[in-house]
């Protein structure tokens, strides 16, 4: 199957291109490289033995999308392209609304013209805001607390409206919990620019000696050790979730992709230290505005309907990040 992967040079997209290729599909990537590097194409080829087709450009460029759909018989789209930094979205909301929402509308318009009505969309657990309880089910009420989260919520609503208007579409919304980890080749992983906002990339940079110590944002949460609890999911499991979603596209669906288990900040630090035999110095600081105690999925619906469940454990997440990080130092 020819699958258009928007944002396919990015963190989750590149791992998904590997999994698509491994089972004989052809990923066709569009990416403007705003948050990724061109060498990812070579790395996907190195891992899979097959070079993915790559169009450098913006999803907003409808003439490029027209060309891609004309040149290739696209049967489905996995739509990763978008901006994802919560803090930046508060500072530059219009940039987020234009890039995330505007581009999704352009993409769906071109898909309609070419009668390609199969789409998987990267949503996020952020749409649950502060959930009333954990684990989180897909039918929980949605609340967004920042412009990034609102783009995900609004795109979900736009895709629902599209389905209501034409139920020949097949639309799957995947709500990711906290993706971490890297491919076990050590070739692809998360490569944050500047000072990372998210926990695992920060731990990686402290372990590499690029940052002096991890700031733990709060130890007075209502959790087993007082630090925030999240559902960390290995990016390779997440990528495989997209394959299952592709194989089961049928009408309008929404799934949580998480492990169902929560780990605290300190649990993750200790697991990283133990698995990689390296110290990660940390200091307890005040809470980060907007953070919540606990967020983890009920992933049962994905198991029941897609036959998918996360297989890789937190030790494998930590060791794969460190392997990738060391490749990354060797490259410098
Ligand atoms: P990423 O930044 O690594 O990948 C996104 C890719 O899209 C990048 O390669 C970037 O260059 C590209 N891109 C952005 N805007 C584009 C545009 N207009 N046209 C073409 N390419 C464009 O991010 P990721 O972590 O791989 O996330 C992928 C998707 O999953 C995003 O939509 C993100 O919001 C969502 N998501 C990510 C997380 C997470 O923690 N990583 C959690 C939940 C949801
Ligand atoms: N944390 C620290 N220090 C840091 C970074 C994070 O203590 O330097 C803590 C946070 O307070 C939180 C936990 O580590 O308790 C996880 O924080 P992340 O920033 O890694 O992840 P979040 O759960 O806050 O949010 C991420 C993405 C969101 C997405 C959400 C669910 O940033 O966009 O996962 O998918 F919506």
mmCIF file of C-alpha atoms and ligand atoms in Angstrom:
data_model
loop_
_atom_site.group_PDB
_atom_site.id
_atom_site.type_symbol
_atom_site.label_atom_id
_atom_site.label_comp_id
_atom_site.label_asym_id
_atom_site.label_seq_id
_atom_site.Cartn_x
_atom_site.Cartn_y
_atom_site.Cartn_z
ATOM 1 C CA UNK A 1 0.000 0.000 0.000
ATOM 2 C CA UNK A 2 1.251 3.535 -0.748
ATOM 3 C CA UNK A 3 0.831 5.523 2.451
ATOM 4 C CA UNK A 4 1.412 9.274 2.573
ATOM 5 C CA UNK A 5 3.174 10.069 5.850
ATOM 6 C CA UNK A 6 3.054 13.780 6.662
ATOM 7 C CA UNK A 7 5.832 14.712 9.086
ATOM 8 C CA UNK A 8 7.492 11.372 8.292
ATOM 9 C CA UNK A 9 11.012 12.695 8.943
ATOM 10 C CA UNK A 10 10.097 13.510 12.556
ATOM 11 C CA UNK A 11 10.379 11.437 15.715
ATOM 12 C CA UNK A 12 7.223 9.310 15.604
ATOM 13 C CA UNK A 13 6.831 9.545 11.810
ATOM 14 C CA UNK A 14 10.290 8.104 11.079
ATOM 15 C CA UNK A 15 9.687 5.087 13.346
ATOM 16 C CA UNK A 16 6.323 4.561 11.668
ATOM 17 C CA UNK A 17 7.960 4.672 8.210
ATOM 18 C CA UNK A 18 10.314 1.902 9.367
ATOM 19 C CA UNK A 19 7.419 -0.276 10.542
ATOM 20 C CA UNK A 20 5.428 0.397 7.354
ATOM 21 C CA UNK A 21 8.414 -0.608 5.219
ATOM 22 C CA UNK A 22 9.111 -3.689 7.339
ATOM 23 C CA UNK A 23 5.722 -5.120 6.454
ATOM 24 C CA UNK A 24 5.905 -4.241 2.757
ATOM 25 C CA UNK A 25 4.078 -0.905 2.539
ATOM 26 C CA UNK A 26 5.552 2.127 0.749
ATOM 27 C CA UNK A 27 5.738 5.226 2.924
ATOM 28 C CA UNK A 28 5.744 8.436 0.895
ATOM 29 C CA UNK A 29 6.928 11.288 3.075
ATOM 30 C CA UNK A 30 6.102 14.984 2.961
ATOM 31 C CA UNK A 31 8.019 17.058 5.493
ATOM 32 C CA UNK A 32 9.237 20.658 5.521
ATOM 33 C CA UNK A 33 12.130 19.763 7.880
ATOM 34 C CA UNK A 34 11.012 22.466 10.325
ATOM 35 C CA UNK A 35 11.775 20.035 13.179
ATOM 36 C CA UNK A 36 13.783 17.254 11.531
ATOM 37 C CA UNK A 37 16.860 16.609 9.443
ATOM 38 C CA UNK A 38 17.234 15.353 5.862
ATOM 39 C CA UNK A 39 19.550 12.487 6.905
ATOM 40 C CA UNK A 40 16.568 10.686 8.465
ATOM 41 C CA UNK A 41 15.756 9.475 4.933
ATOM 42 C CA UNK A 42 19.185 7.732 4.752
ATOM 43 C CA UNK A 43 18.710 6.275 8.212
ATOM 44 C CA UNK A 44 15.318 4.792 7.340
ATOM 45 C CA UNK A 45 16.980 3.271 4.267
ATOM 46 C CA UNK A 46 19.851 1.913 6.392
ATOM 47 C CA UNK A 47 17.430 0.247 8.824
ATOM 48 C CA UNK A 48 14.984 -1.168 6.285
ATOM 49 C CA UNK A 49 17.082 -1.589 3.130
ATOM 50 C CA UNK A 50 14.562 0.511 1.219
ATOM 51 C CA UNK A 51 14.724 4.239 0.566
ATOM 52 C CA UNK A 52 11.441 5.987 1.306
ATOM 53 C CA UNK A 53 10.185 8.489 -1.246
ATOM 54 C CA UNK A 54 10.573 11.970 0.241
ATOM 55 C CA UNK A 55 9.053 15.268 -0.885
ATOM 56 C CA UNK A 56 10.530 18.266 0.934
ATOM 57 C CA UNK A 57 7.762 20.794 1.376
ATOM 58 C CA UNK A 58 4.886 22.064 3.416
ATOM 59 C CA UNK A 59 1.522 20.366 3.866
ATOM 60 C CA UNK A 60 0.045 23.850 3.298
ATOM 61 C CA UNK A 61 1.314 23.719 -0.294
ATOM 62 C CA UNK A 62 -1.710 22.286 -2.084
ATOM 63 C CA UNK A 63 0.065 22.266 -5.450
ATOM 64 C CA UNK A 64 2.743 19.998 -3.957
ATOM 65 C CA UNK A 65 0.058 17.772 -2.417
ATOM 66 C CA UNK A 66 -1.646 17.605 -5.829
ATOM 67 C CA UNK A 67 1.639 16.524 -7.391
ATOM 68 C CA UNK A 68 2.199 13.858 -4.734
ATOM 69 C CA UNK A 69 -1.303 12.439 -5.194
ATOM 70 C CA UNK A 70 -0.896 12.563 -8.993
ATOM 71 C CA UNK A 71 2.533 10.878 -8.979
ATOM 72 C CA UNK A 72 1.616 8.170 -6.488
ATOM 73 C CA UNK A 73 -1.568 6.217 -5.951
ATOM 74 C CA UNK A 74 -1.989 7.114 -2.293
ATOM 75 C CA UNK A 75 -4.374 4.778 -0.485
ATOM 76 C CA UNK A 76 -4.126 6.180 3.039
ATOM 77 C CA UNK A 77 -2.586 9.080 4.926
ATOM 78 C CA UNK A 78 -0.951 9.081 8.359
ATOM 79 C CA UNK A 79 -0.914 12.713 9.444
ATOM 80 C CA UNK A 80 1.895 13.557 11.891
ATOM 81 C CA UNK A 81 2.962 16.975 10.561
ATOM 82 C CA UNK A 82 2.425 19.754 13.055
ATOM 83 C CA UNK A 83 4.014 21.776 15.807
ATOM 84 C CA UNK A 84 4.002 20.233 19.275
ATOM 85 C CA UNK A 85 5.603 22.480 21.902
ATOM 86 C CA UNK A 86 3.060 23.474 24.549
ATOM 87 C CA UNK A 87 4.966 26.574 25.807
ATOM 88 C CA UNK A 88 5.623 27.888 22.303
ATOM 89 C CA UNK A 89 1.925 27.467 21.480
ATOM 90 C CA UNK A 90 1.040 29.814 24.354
ATOM 91 C CA UNK A 91 3.442 32.432 22.959
ATOM 92 C CA UNK A 92 2.549 31.976 19.279
ATOM 93 C CA UNK A 93 -1.009 30.649 19.117
ATOM 94 C CA UNK A 94 -1.695 31.801 15.544
ATOM 95 C CA UNK A 95 1.348 29.957 14.271
ATOM 96 C CA UNK A 96 -0.046 26.795 15.876
ATOM 97 C CA UNK A 97 -3.591 27.277 14.593
ATOM 98 C CA UNK A 98 -2.337 27.945 11.060
ATOM 99 C CA UNK A 99 0.152 25.101 10.919
ATOM 100 C CA UNK A 100 -1.805 22.410 12.723
ATOM 101 C CA UNK A 101 -5.390 23.219 11.764
ATOM 102 C CA UNK A 102 -4.937 25.044 8.438
ATOM 103 C CA UNK A 103 -2.742 22.287 7.050
ATOM 104 C CA UNK A 104 -5.097 19.525 8.106
ATOM 105 C CA UNK A 105 -7.937 21.249 6.249
ATOM 106 C CA UNK A 106 -5.749 21.656 3.124
ATOM 107 C CA UNK A 107 -4.719 18.003 3.326
ATOM 108 C CA UNK A 108 -8.320 16.769 3.651
ATOM 109 C CA UNK A 109 -9.406 18.961 0.716
ATOM 110 C CA UNK A 110 -6.776 17.416 -1.538
ATOM 111 C CA UNK A 111 -7.593 13.921 -0.246
ATOM 112 C CA UNK A 112 -11.242 14.548 -1.162
ATOM 113 C CA UNK A 113 -10.269 15.659 -4.687
ATOM 114 C CA UNK A 114 -8.304 12.447 -5.175
ATOM 115 C CA UNK A 115 -10.969 10.299 -3.515
ATOM 116 C CA UNK A 116 -8.508 9.081 -0.892
ATOM 117 C CA UNK A 117 -10.629 8.982 2.261
ATOM 118 C CA UNK A 118 -8.502 7.005 4.715
ATOM 119 C CA UNK A 119 -6.702 9.001 7.400
ATOM 120 C CA UNK A 120 -5.019 8.334 10.734
ATOM 121 C CA UNK A 121 -4.452 11.432 12.833
ATOM 122 C CA UNK A 122 -1.890 12.035 15.620
ATOM 123 C CA UNK A 123 -3.898 13.301 18.552
ATOM 124 C CA UNK A 124 -2.716 13.461 22.122
ATOM 125 C CA UNK A 125 -3.651 12.671 25.702
ATOM 126 C CA UNK A 126 -3.433 16.430 26.179
ATOM 127 C CA UNK A 127 -7.082 16.584 24.980
ATOM 128 C CA UNK A 128 -8.148 15.089 28.340
ATOM 129 C CA UNK A 129 -6.718 18.076 30.260
ATOM 130 C CA UNK A 130 -6.851 17.276 33.981
ATOM 131 C CA UNK A 131 -8.875 14.010 33.903
ATOM 132 C CA UNK A 132 -11.432 13.337 36.644
ATOM 133 C CA UNK A 133 -9.736 9.986 37.364
ATOM 134 C CA UNK A 134 -7.140 7.569 36.013
ATOM 135 C CA UNK A 135 -6.869 5.381 33.998
ATOM 136 C CA UNK A 136 -8.352 7.482 31.207
ATOM 137 C CA UNK A 137 -10.977 6.033 28.864
ATOM 138 C CA UNK A 138 -11.613 7.395 25.377
ATOM 139 C CA UNK A 139 -15.091 8.595 26.364
ATOM 140 C CA UNK A 140 -13.840 10.900 29.137
ATOM 141 C CA UNK A 141 -14.769 14.552 28.780
ATOM 142 C CA UNK A 142 -12.259 16.624 26.827
ATOM 143 C CA UNK A 143 -10.724 19.827 28.232
ATOM 144 C CA UNK A 144 -7.788 21.647 26.742
ATOM 145 C CA UNK A 145 -5.491 23.892 28.699
ATOM 146 C CA UNK A 146 -3.288 25.428 25.992
ATOM 147 C CA UNK A 147 -3.381 26.363 22.272
ATOM 148 C CA UNK A 148 -1.458 23.211 21.227
ATOM 149 C CA UNK A 149 -4.030 21.020 22.972
ATOM 150 C CA UNK A 150 -6.840 23.038 21.429
ATOM 151 C CA UNK A 151 -5.434 22.413 17.926
ATOM 152 C CA UNK A 152 -5.624 18.667 18.602
ATOM 153 C CA UNK A 153 -9.165 18.970 19.966
ATOM 154 C CA UNK A 154 -10.297 21.176 17.057
ATOM 155 C CA UNK A 155 -8.779 18.849 14.455
ATOM 156 C CA UNK A 156 -10.578 15.916 16.087
ATOM 157 C CA UNK A 157 -13.842 17.902 15.780
ATOM 158 C CA UNK A 158 -13.118 18.891 12.151
ATOM 159 C CA UNK A 159 -12.502 15.255 11.242
ATOM 160 C CA UNK A 160 -15.705 14.219 13.027
ATOM 161 C CA UNK A 161 -17.653 16.839 11.029
ATOM 162 C CA UNK A 162 -16.037 15.579 7.840
ATOM 163 C CA UNK A 163 -17.171 12.053 8.659
ATOM 164 C CA UNK A 164 -20.716 13.241 9.445
ATOM 165 C CA UNK A 165 -20.830 14.980 6.051
ATOM 166 C CA UNK A 166 -19.538 11.918 4.185
ATOM 167 C CA UNK A 167 -19.436 8.574 5.936
ATOM 168 C CA UNK A 168 -17.383 6.980 3.180
ATOM 169 C CA UNK A 169 -14.362 8.403 5.024
ATOM 170 C CA UNK A 170 -12.424 6.150 7.381
ATOM 171 C CA UNK A 171 -10.889 8.255 10.144
ATOM 172 C CA UNK A 172 -8.917 7.056 13.150
ATOM 173 C CA UNK A 173 -7.847 9.427 15.896
ATOM 174 C CA UNK A 174 -4.922 8.104 17.943
ATOM 175 C CA UNK A 175 -4.386 9.768 21.299
ATOM 176 C CA UNK A 176 -0.762 9.202 22.264
ATOM 177 C CA UNK A 177 0.340 9.244 25.870
ATOM 178 C CA UNK A 178 4.079 10.000 26.468
ATOM 179 C CA UNK A 179 6.228 8.587 23.653
ATOM 180 C CA UNK A 180 9.887 8.006 24.564
ATOM 181 C CA UNK A 181 12.610 5.586 23.429
ATOM 182 C CA UNK A 182 14.333 5.081 20.124
ATOM 183 C CA UNK A 183 14.778 2.446 17.427
ATOM 184 C CA UNK A 184 17.029 -0.375 18.615
ATOM 185 C CA UNK A 185 19.446 0.317 15.750
ATOM 186 C CA UNK A 186 20.337 3.536 17.597
ATOM 187 C CA UNK A 187 19.957 5.407 14.301
ATOM 188 C CA UNK A 188 16.699 7.275 14.819
ATOM 189 C CA UNK A 189 15.201 8.806 17.937
ATOM 190 C CA UNK A 190 14.098 12.096 19.391
ATOM 191 C CA UNK A 191 16.543 14.885 18.593
ATOM 192 C CA UNK A 192 15.328 17.969 20.459
ATOM 193 C CA UNK A 193 16.725 21.330 19.448
ATOM 194 C CA UNK A 194 17.925 23.530 22.334
ATOM 195 C CA UNK A 195 16.851 22.906 25.912
ATOM 196 C CA UNK A 196 14.229 20.151 25.959
ATOM 197 C CA UNK A 197 10.795 20.672 27.473
ATOM 198 C CA UNK A 198 10.022 16.997 27.928
ATOM 199 C CA UNK A 199 11.406 14.724 30.600
ATOM 200 C CA UNK A 200 13.233 11.973 28.693
ATOM 201 C CA UNK A 201 15.131 14.250 26.279
ATOM 202 C CA UNK A 202 16.175 16.308 29.314
ATOM 203 C CA UNK A 203 17.412 13.192 31.132
ATOM 204 C CA UNK A 204 19.311 12.241 27.966
ATOM 205 C CA UNK A 205 21.070 15.609 27.815
ATOM 206 C CA UNK A 206 21.973 15.489 31.519
ATOM 207 C CA UNK A 207 23.383 11.968 31.090
ATOM 208 C CA UNK A 208 25.405 13.212 28.118
ATOM 209 C CA UNK A 209 26.803 16.033 30.275
ATOM 210 C CA UNK A 210 25.233 18.698 28.049
ATOM 211 C CA UNK A 211 23.061 19.958 30.906
ATOM 212 C CA UNK A 212 24.196 19.978 34.542
ATOM 213 C CA UNK A 213 21.179 18.508 36.271
ATOM 214 C CA UNK A 214 17.517 17.616 35.864
ATOM 215 C CA UNK A 215 14.969 19.921 37.458
ATOM 216 C CA UNK A 216 12.187 17.789 38.913
ATOM 217 C CA UNK A 217 9.074 19.913 38.756
ATOM 218 C CA UNK A 218 7.400 19.316 42.114
ATOM 219 C CA UNK A 219 7.463 16.517 44.703
ATOM 220 C CA UNK A 220 4.176 17.370 46.385
ATOM 221 C CA UNK A 221 1.791 15.744 43.904
ATOM 222 C CA UNK A 222 -0.718 13.163 45.025
ATOM 223 C CA UNK A 223 1.375 10.220 43.722
ATOM 224 C CA UNK A 224 3.434 7.422 45.351
ATOM 225 C CA UNK A 225 6.615 9.574 45.620
ATOM 226 C CA UNK A 226 5.137 13.051 45.108
ATOM 227 C CA UNK A 227 6.463 13.503 41.535
ATOM 228 C CA UNK A 228 4.224 13.539 38.452
ATOM 229 C CA UNK A 229 3.107 10.198 37.020
ATOM 230 C CA UNK A 230 2.805 9.600 33.259
ATOM 231 C CA UNK A 231 2.219 6.745 30.839
ATOM 232 C CA UNK A 232 5.527 6.430 28.949
ATOM 233 C CA UNK A 233 5.204 4.400 25.767
ATOM 234 C CA UNK A 234 8.053 3.123 23.581
ATOM 235 C CA UNK A 235 7.981 4.882 20.209
ATOM 236 C CA UNK A 236 8.360 1.541 18.387
ATOM 237 C CA UNK A 237 5.186 0.242 20.087
ATOM 238 C CA UNK A 238 3.487 3.494 19.139
ATOM 239 C CA UNK A 239 4.612 3.094 15.516
ATOM 240 C CA UNK A 240 3.198 -0.430 15.488
ATOM 241 C CA UNK A 241 -0.092 0.971 16.776
ATOM 242 C CA UNK A 242 -0.338 2.945 13.515
ATOM 243 C CA UNK A 243 0.060 -0.249 11.490
ATOM 244 C CA UNK A 244 -2.800 -1.851 13.419
ATOM 245 C CA UNK A 245 -4.896 1.283 12.965
ATOM 246 C CA UNK A 246 -4.193 1.195 9.222
ATOM 247 C CA UNK A 247 -5.224 -2.440 8.980
ATOM 248 C CA UNK A 248 -8.455 -1.727 10.872
ATOM 249 C CA UNK A 249 -9.583 1.592 9.353
ATOM 250 C CA UNK A 250 -13.349 1.434 9.467
ATOM 251 C CA UNK A 251 -15.584 4.484 9.910
ATOM 252 C CA UNK A 252 -14.812 6.937 12.685
ATOM 253 C CA UNK A 253 -12.771 5.672 15.653
ATOM 254 C CA UNK A 254 -10.664 6.951 18.519
ATOM 255 C CA UNK A 255 -8.066 5.044 20.523
ATOM 256 C CA UNK A 256 -5.719 5.704 23.406
ATOM 257 C CA UNK A 257 -2.195 4.496 22.698
ATOM 258 C CA UNK A 258 -0.489 4.020 26.047
ATOM 259 C CA UNK A 259 0.743 1.154 28.202
ATOM 260 C CA UNK A 260 -1.799 1.583 30.992
ATOM 261 C CA UNK A 261 0.985 1.890 33.589
ATOM 262 C CA UNK A 262 2.148 5.107 35.192
ATOM 263 C CA UNK A 263 5.735 5.912 36.190
ATOM 264 C CA UNK A 264 6.772 8.907 38.259
ATOM 265 C CA UNK A 265 9.584 11.295 37.322
ATOM 266 C CA UNK A 266 11.831 9.663 39.926
ATOM 267 C CA UNK A 267 10.872 6.140 38.768
ATOM 268 C CA UNK A 268 12.030 7.078 35.278
ATOM 269 C CA UNK A 269 15.264 8.663 36.527
ATOM 270 C CA UNK A 270 16.054 5.551 38.602
ATOM 271 C CA UNK A 271 15.235 3.198 35.722
ATOM 272 C CA UNK A 272 17.489 5.204 33.388
ATOM 273 C CA UNK A 273 20.360 5.196 35.912
ATOM 274 C CA UNK A 274 20.065 1.480 36.642
ATOM 275 C CA UNK A 275 19.650 0.334 33.046
ATOM 276 C CA UNK A 276 22.507 2.441 31.687
ATOM 277 C CA UNK A 277 24.746 2.487 34.751
ATOM 278 C CA UNK A 278 25.032 6.254 34.695
ATOM 279 C CA UNK A 279 24.148 8.979 37.199
ATOM 280 C CA UNK A 280 21.475 11.534 36.435
ATOM 281 C CA UNK A 281 21.824 14.312 39.019
ATOM 282 C CA UNK A 282 18.573 16.050 39.851
ATOM 283 C CA UNK A 283 17.167 18.800 42.040
ATOM 284 C CA UNK A 284 13.611 19.160 43.258
ATOM 285 C CA UNK A 285 12.087 22.438 42.048
ATOM 286 C CA UNK A 286 8.632 24.013 42.170
ATOM 287 C CA UNK A 287 5.709 22.708 40.124
ATOM 288 C CA UNK A 288 5.535 23.572 36.411
ATOM 289 C CA UNK A 289 2.324 25.533 35.694
ATOM 290 C CA UNK A 290 -0.355 23.406 34.050
ATOM 291 C CA UNK A 291 1.051 20.022 35.150
ATOM 292 C CA UNK A 292 -1.215 17.398 36.720
ATOM 293 C CA UNK A 293 -0.642 14.592 39.256
ATOM 294 C CA UNK A 294 -1.228 11.538 37.121
ATOM 295 C CA UNK A 295 -2.054 10.741 33.540
ATOM 296 C CA UNK A 296 -2.234 7.191 32.229
ATOM 297 C CA UNK A 297 -4.358 5.377 29.713
ATOM 298 C CA UNK A 298 -6.860 2.625 29.751
ATOM 299 C CA UNK A 299 -5.563 0.970 26.550
ATOM 300 C CA UNK A 300 -8.185 -1.836 26.499
ATOM 301 C CA UNK A 301 -10.130 -0.485 23.522
ATOM 302 C CA UNK A 302 -7.045 -0.627 21.273
ATOM 303 C CA UNK A 303 -6.417 -4.202 22.390
ATOM 304 C CA UNK A 304 -9.998 -5.282 21.830
ATOM 305 C CA UNK A 305 -10.614 -3.567 18.497
ATOM 306 C CA UNK A 306 -7.142 -3.266 16.941
ATOM 307 C CA UNK A 307 -5.408 -6.235 18.560
ATOM 308 C CA UNK A 308 -2.656 -3.840 19.673
ATOM 309 C CA UNK A 309 -0.902 -3.572 22.970
ATOM 310 C CA UNK A 310 2.406 -2.078 24.057
ATOM 311 C CA UNK A 311 5.065 -4.796 24.413
ATOM 312 C CA UNK A 312 8.254 -2.947 25.377
ATOM 313 C CA UNK A 313 9.067 -2.084 28.989
ATOM 314 C CA UNK A 314 10.527 0.967 30.655
ATOM 315 C CA UNK A 315 14.013 -0.615 30.757
ATOM 316 C CA UNK A 316 13.935 -1.021 26.969
ATOM 317 C CA UNK A 317 12.782 2.591 26.641
ATOM 318 C CA UNK A 318 15.746 3.782 28.740
ATOM 319 C CA UNK A 319 18.397 1.607 27.080
ATOM 320 C CA UNK A 320 17.292 2.533 23.559
ATOM 321 C CA UNK A 321 17.440 6.251 24.368
ATOM 322 C CA UNK A 322 20.982 5.859 25.692
ATOM 323 C CA UNK A 323 22.105 3.868 22.652
ATOM 324 C CA UNK A 324 20.699 6.577 20.386
ATOM 325 C CA UNK A 325 22.252 9.321 22.546
ATOM 326 C CA UNK A 326 25.702 7.765 22.228
ATOM 327 C CA UNK A 327 25.405 7.572 18.446
ATOM 328 C CA UNK A 328 24.410 11.179 18.579
ATOM 329 C CA UNK A 329 27.585 12.136 20.549
ATOM 330 C CA UNK A 330 29.751 10.160 18.146
ATOM 331 C CA UNK A 331 28.271 12.180 15.309
ATOM 332 C CA UNK A 332 29.293 15.510 16.856
HETATM 333 P P1 LIG B 1 8.242 15.947 15.347
HETATM 334 O O1 LIG B 1 8.342 17.421 15.449
HETATM 335 O O2 LIG B 1 9.464 15.139 15.585
HETATM 336 O O3 LIG B 1 7.654 15.545 13.918
HETATM 337 C C1 LIG B 1 6.759 16.364 13.198
HETATM 338 C C2 LIG B 1 7.325 16.514 11.799
HETATM 339 O O4 LIG B 1 6.418 17.324 11.041
HETATM 340 C C3 LIG B 1 8.692 17.212 11.763
HETATM 341 O O5 LIG B 1 9.579 16.425 10.984
HETATM 342 C C4 LIG B 1 8.412 18.570 11.100
HETATM 343 O O6 LIG B 1 9.502 18.994 10.315
HETATM 344 C C5 LIG B 1 7.177 18.249 10.276
HETATM 345 N N1 LIG B 1 6.278 19.384 10.008
HETATM 346 C C6 LIG B 1 5.737 20.272 10.883
HETATM 347 N N2 LIG B 1 4.914 21.113 10.243
HETATM 348 C C7 LIG B 1 4.923 20.766 8.926
HETATM 349 C C8 LIG B 1 4.281 21.247 7.768
HETATM 350 N N3 LIG B 1 3.459 22.284 7.810
HETATM 351 N N4 LIG B 1 4.511 20.630 6.589
HETATM 352 C C9 LIG B 1 5.363 19.572 6.515
HETATM 353 N N5 LIG B 1 6.002 19.071 7.577
HETATM 354 C C10 LIG B 1 5.780 19.659 8.773
HETATM 355 O O7 LIG B 1 7.063 15.478 16.329
HETATM 356 P P2 LIG B 1 6.631 14.028 16.817
HETATM 357 O O8 LIG B 1 6.983 13.897 18.244
HETATM 358 O O9 LIG B 1 7.080 13.013 15.848
HETATM 359 O O10 LIG B 1 5.050 14.190 16.751
HETATM 360 C C11 LIG B 1 4.302 13.815 15.615
HETATM 361 C C12 LIG B 1 2.847 14.148 15.855
HETATM 362 O O11 LIG B 1 2.398 13.490 17.035
HETATM 363 C C13 LIG B 1 2.568 15.645 16.064
HETATM 364 O O12 LIG B 1 1.360 15.959 15.420
HETATM 365 C C14 LIG B 1 2.443 15.752 17.565
HETATM 366 O O13 LIG B 1 1.613 16.831 17.926
HETATM 367 C C15 LIG B 1 1.800 14.430 17.921
HETATM 368 N N6 LIG B 1 2.060 14.011 19.309
HETATM 369 C C16 LIG B 1 3.354 13.948 19.759
HETATM 370 C C17 LIG B 1 3.587 13.604 21.102
HETATM 371 C C18 LIG B 1 5.000 13.557 21.643
HETATM 372 O O14 LIG B 1 5.159 13.610 22.862
HETATM 373 N N7 LIG B 1 6.030 13.435 20.826
HETATM 374 C C19 LIG B 1 2.515 13.313 21.957
HETATM 375 C C20 LIG B 1 1.223 13.377 21.451
HETATM 376 C C21 LIG B 1 1.001 13.730 20.117
HETATM 377 N N1 LIG B 2 9.258 17.002 34.169
HETATM 378 C C1 LIG B 2 10.237 17.348 35.062
HETATM 379 N N2 LIG B 2 11.340 18.017 34.599
HETATM 380 C C2 LIG B 2 11.505 18.313 33.273
HETATM 381 C C3 LIG B 2 10.495 17.938 32.361
HETATM 382 C C4 LIG B 2 9.377 17.294 32.843
HETATM 383 O O1 LIG B 2 10.127 17.094 36.268
HETATM 384 O O2 LIG B 2 12.541 18.921 32.918
HETATM 385 C C5 LIG B 2 8.072 16.263 34.661
HETATM 386 C C6 LIG B 2 6.757 16.981 34.435
HETATM 387 O O3 LIG B 2 6.483 17.849 35.503
HETATM 388 C C7 LIG B 2 5.781 15.798 34.318
HETATM 389 C C8 LIG B 2 6.633 14.693 33.688
HETATM 390 O O4 LIG B 2 7.984 15.068 33.924
HETATM 391 O O5 LIG B 2 5.408 15.368 35.609
HETATM 392 C C9 LIG B 2 6.412 14.539 32.195
HETATM 393 O O6 LIG B 2 6.599 15.794 31.562
HETATM 394 P P1 LIG B 2 6.727 15.936 29.975
HETATM 395 O O7 LIG B 2 6.941 17.383 29.675
HETATM 396 O O8 LIG B 2 7.747 14.977 29.458
HETATM 397 O O9 LIG B 2 5.337 15.413 29.437
HETATM 398 P P2 LIG B 2 3.843 15.946 29.716
HETATM 399 O O10 LIG B 2 3.073 14.797 30.266
HETATM 400 O O11 LIG B 2 3.841 17.195 30.490
HETATM 401 O O12 LIG B 2 3.347 16.318 28.256
HETATM 402 C C10 LIG B 2 3.677 15.530 27.099
HETATM 403 C C11 LIG B 2 3.682 16.447 25.887
HETATM 404 C C12 LIG B 2 2.294 16.945 25.623
HETATM 405 C C13 LIG B 2 1.375 15.764 25.472
HETATM 406 C C14 LIG B 2 1.421 14.895 26.691
HETATM 407 C C15 LIG B 2 0.561 13.665 26.511
HETATM 408 O O13 LIG B 2 4.555 17.543 26.092
HETATM 409 O O14 LIG B 2 2.263 17.687 24.447
HETATM 410 O O15 LIG B 2 2.772 14.482 26.935
HETATM 411 O O16 LIG B 2 0.858 13.038 25.314
HETATM 412 F F1 LIG B 2 0.125 16.197 25.296
#
